[in-house]
């Protein structure tokens, strides 16, 4: 099963890099209207990956590897797609690929968001039925994230994986 999921992700490697470049070109500084543009782009990318329950609300993108099975535990993958502070260099959002790496403002953080989408989509494509795998991609406001997670998922999440330490407080065990 893991081999099938890895094969599904590997088959999309070039497309995944292109998706990251496209996302990095959006100047999604926390609190800017560009965060809405980035959220719509991520929502579209989740739809192209044939994910289930794709939605964007209040800057939060949610999707699932497949329809939820209430008999299975739920794993939530939480990522952040916003850039923390305005960037002073003019070409900050002129994303480019150099030596197989994406170079742009926020590329590391945005790579985490794309990785979360890709992981869930690969598990869905491989028809892994060991757990429900869902994704929540945030716009950089950890306080709003905690409230959104409680309102959206309640106590239905058994495990959460985060792409950066700043998000950890929002998904602490008492959040669900």
GROMACS .gro file of C-alpha atoms in nm:
model
  176
    1UNK     CA    1   0.000   0.000   0.000
    2UNK     CA    2   0.276   0.246   0.090
    3UNK     CA    3   0.453   0.162  -0.234
    4UNK     CA    4   0.141   0.251  -0.434
    5UNK     CA    5   0.108   0.585  -0.253
    6UNK     CA    6   0.477   0.665  -0.312
    7UNK     CA    7   0.444   0.570  -0.678
    8UNK     CA    8   0.140   0.798  -0.715
    9UNK     CA    9   0.333   1.089  -0.561
   10UNK     CA   10   0.644   1.021  -0.771
   11UNK     CA   11   0.439   1.018  -1.090
   12UNK     CA   12   0.334   1.376  -1.018
   13UNK     CA   13   0.678   1.513  -0.921
   14UNK     CA   14   0.707   1.760  -1.212
   15UNK     CA   15   0.348   1.877  -1.174
   16UNK     CA   16   0.397   1.918  -0.799
   17UNK     CA   17   0.701   2.142  -0.858
   18UNK     CA   18   0.497   2.346  -1.110
   19UNK     CA   19   0.218   2.378  -0.853
   20UNK     CA   20   0.467   2.509  -0.597
   21UNK     CA   21   0.607   2.761  -0.847
   22UNK     CA   22   0.252   2.883  -0.925
   23UNK     CA   23   0.174   2.916  -0.553
   24UNK     CA   24   0.501   3.100  -0.485
   25UNK     CA   25   0.412   3.358  -0.751
   26UNK     CA   26   0.112   3.464  -0.540
   27UNK     CA   27   0.229   3.732  -0.291
   28UNK     CA   28   0.025   3.580  -0.008
   29UNK     CA   29   0.155   3.793   0.280
   30UNK     CA   30  -0.046   3.730   0.598
   31UNK     CA   31  -0.348   3.961   0.605
   32UNK     CA   32  -0.335   4.054   0.236
   33UNK     CA   33  -0.608   3.988  -0.019
   34UNK     CA   34  -0.355   3.776  -0.208
   35UNK     CA   35  -0.413   3.507   0.058
   36UNK     CA   36  -0.759   3.462  -0.097
   37UNK     CA   37  -0.595   3.415  -0.437
   38UNK     CA   38  -0.357   3.156  -0.293
   39UNK     CA   39  -0.647   2.974  -0.123
   40UNK     CA   40  -0.840   2.956  -0.451
   41UNK     CA   41  -0.529   2.825  -0.629
   42UNK     CA   42  -0.478   2.554  -0.364
   43UNK     CA   43  -0.846   2.461  -0.385
   44UNK     CA   44  -0.809   2.423  -0.761
   45UNK     CA   45  -0.493   2.214  -0.715
   46UNK     CA   46  -0.680   1.984  -0.473
   47UNK     CA   47  -0.961   1.944  -0.728
   48UNK     CA   48  -0.711   1.855  -1.001
   49UNK     CA   49  -0.578   1.585  -0.768
   50UNK     CA   50  -0.934   1.446  -0.750
   51UNK     CA   51  -0.956   1.497  -0.376
   52UNK     CA   52  -1.291   1.477  -0.196
   53UNK     CA   53  -1.474   1.745   0.001
   54UNK     CA   54  -1.261   2.029  -0.139
   55UNK     CA   55  -1.363   2.364   0.009
   56UNK     CA   56  -1.225   2.708   0.085
   57UNK     CA   57  -1.376   2.914   0.368
   58UNK     CA   58  -1.231   3.223   0.528
   59UNK     CA   59  -0.892   3.158   0.372
   60UNK     CA   60  -0.877   2.798   0.494
   61UNK     CA   61  -0.855   2.524   0.231
   62UNK     CA   62  -0.987   2.183   0.330
   63UNK     CA   63  -0.982   1.858   0.135
   64UNK     CA   64  -0.980   1.484   0.194
   65UNK     CA   65  -0.802   1.191   0.034
   66UNK     CA   66  -1.147   1.031  -0.011
   67UNK     CA   67  -1.489   1.034   0.151
   68UNK     CA   68  -1.471   0.991   0.528
   69UNK     CA   69  -1.533   0.647   0.675
   70UNK     CA   70  -1.665   0.695   1.033
   71UNK     CA   71  -1.521   0.356   1.137
   72UNK     CA   72  -1.162   0.471   1.069
   73UNK     CA   73  -0.937   0.707   1.264
   74UNK     CA   74  -0.881   1.050   1.108
   75UNK     CA   75  -0.541   1.203   1.039
   76UNK     CA   76  -0.538   1.577   0.971
   77UNK     CA   77  -0.247   1.725   0.776
   78UNK     CA   78  -0.214   2.095   0.858
   79UNK     CA   79  -0.009   2.331   0.643
   80UNK     CA   80   0.042   2.706   0.609
   81UNK     CA   81   0.058   2.881   0.272
   82UNK     CA   82   0.109   3.245   0.373
   83UNK     CA   83   0.431   3.448   0.387
   84UNK     CA   84   0.483   3.583   0.739
   85UNK     CA   85   0.587   3.940   0.665
   86UNK     CA   86   0.609   4.174   0.369
   87UNK     CA   87   0.919   4.104   0.163
   88UNK     CA   88   1.145   4.394   0.065
   89UNK     CA   89   1.316   4.253  -0.244
   90UNK     CA   90   1.128   4.331  -0.566
   91UNK     CA   91   1.161   3.990  -0.729
   92UNK     CA   92   1.053   3.803  -0.414
   93UNK     CA   93   0.755   3.645  -0.588
   94UNK     CA   94   0.924   3.578  -0.923
   95UNK     CA   95   0.942   3.209  -0.847
   96UNK     CA   96   1.196   3.011  -1.043
   97UNK     CA   97   1.348   2.665  -1.040
   98UNK     CA   98   1.725   2.655  -0.986
   99UNK     CA   99   1.915   2.329  -0.935
  100UNK     CA  100   1.582   2.147  -0.887
  101UNK     CA  101   1.484   2.385  -0.604
  102UNK     CA  102   1.211   2.647  -0.611
  103UNK     CA  103   1.350   2.990  -0.526
  104UNK     CA  104   1.097   3.250  -0.403
  105UNK     CA  105   0.970   3.422  -0.091
  106UNK     CA  106   0.791   3.170   0.126
  107UNK     CA  107   0.897   2.871  -0.083
  108UNK     CA  108   0.978   2.658   0.223
  109UNK     CA  109   0.645   2.719   0.396
  110UNK     CA  110   0.444   2.689   0.077
  111UNK     CA  111   0.626   2.365  -0.004
  112UNK     CA  112   0.481   2.223   0.318
  113UNK     CA  113   0.128   2.311   0.206
  114UNK     CA  114   0.182   2.150  -0.135
  115UNK     CA  115   0.339   1.845   0.032
  116UNK     CA  116   0.034   1.802   0.253
  117UNK     CA  117  -0.196   1.812  -0.051
  118UNK     CA  118   0.025   1.574  -0.246
  119UNK     CA  119   0.052   1.324   0.042
  120UNK     CA  120  -0.324   1.309   0.094
  121UNK     CA  121  -0.392   1.286  -0.280
  122UNK     CA  122  -0.137   1.004  -0.320
  123UNK     CA  123  -0.295   0.808  -0.036
  124UNK     CA  124  -0.636   0.860  -0.195
  125UNK     CA  125  -0.508   0.755  -0.538
  126UNK     CA  126  -0.358   0.440  -0.386
  127UNK     CA  127  -0.695   0.373  -0.217
  128UNK     CA  128  -0.536   0.348   0.128
  129UNK     CA  129  -0.813   0.262   0.374
  130UNK     CA  130  -0.622   0.250   0.702
  131UNK     CA  131  -0.737   0.599   0.803
  132UNK     CA  132  -0.925   0.902   0.684
  133UNK     CA  133  -0.664   1.153   0.563
  134UNK     CA  134  -0.776   1.514   0.551
  135UNK     CA  135  -0.594   1.840   0.483
  136UNK     CA  136  -0.638   2.190   0.624
  137UNK     CA  137  -0.422   2.464   0.475
  138UNK     CA  138  -0.412   2.791   0.667
  139UNK     CA  139  -0.334   3.152   0.587
  140UNK     CA  140  -0.081   3.217   0.862
  141UNK     CA  141  -0.298   3.318   1.159
  142UNK     CA  142  -0.252   3.050   1.427
  143UNK     CA  143  -0.528   3.193   1.652
  144UNK     CA  144  -0.781   3.182   1.369
  145UNK     CA  145  -0.656   2.835   1.274
  146UNK     CA  146  -0.729   2.695   1.620
  147UNK     CA  147  -1.084   2.833   1.613
  148UNK     CA  148  -1.138   2.706   1.258
  149UNK     CA  149  -1.013   2.357   1.346
  150UNK     CA  150  -1.240   2.334   1.652
  151UNK     CA  151  -1.543   2.457   1.456
  152UNK     CA  152  -1.477   2.241   1.150
  153UNK     CA  153  -1.350   1.916   1.297
  154UNK     CA  154  -1.462   1.922   1.660
  155UNK     CA  155  -1.349   1.599   1.824
  156UNK     CA  156  -1.332   1.401   1.500
  157UNK     CA  157  -0.953   1.419   1.451
  158UNK     CA  158  -0.744   1.143   1.604
  159UNK     CA  159  -0.400   1.258   1.484
  160UNK     CA  160  -0.261   1.579   1.338
  161UNK     CA  161   0.061   1.639   1.146
  162UNK     CA  162   0.182   1.996   1.100
  163UNK     CA  163   0.429   2.141   0.853
  164UNK     CA  164   0.583   2.398   1.087
  165UNK     CA  165   0.619   2.454   1.464
  166UNK     CA  166   0.417   2.778   1.463
  167UNK     CA  167   0.104   2.583   1.379
  168UNK     CA  168   0.152   2.337   1.664
  169UNK     CA  169  -0.031   2.543   1.928
  170UNK     CA  170  -0.343   2.550   1.711
  171UNK     CA  171  -0.358   2.170   1.693
  172UNK     CA  172  -0.262   2.088   2.050
  173UNK     CA  173  -0.466   1.800   2.197
  174UNK     CA  174  -0.709   2.040   2.365
  175UNK     CA  175  -0.793   2.197   2.027
  176UNK     CA  176  -1.015   1.902   1.932
   0.00000   0.00000   0.00000
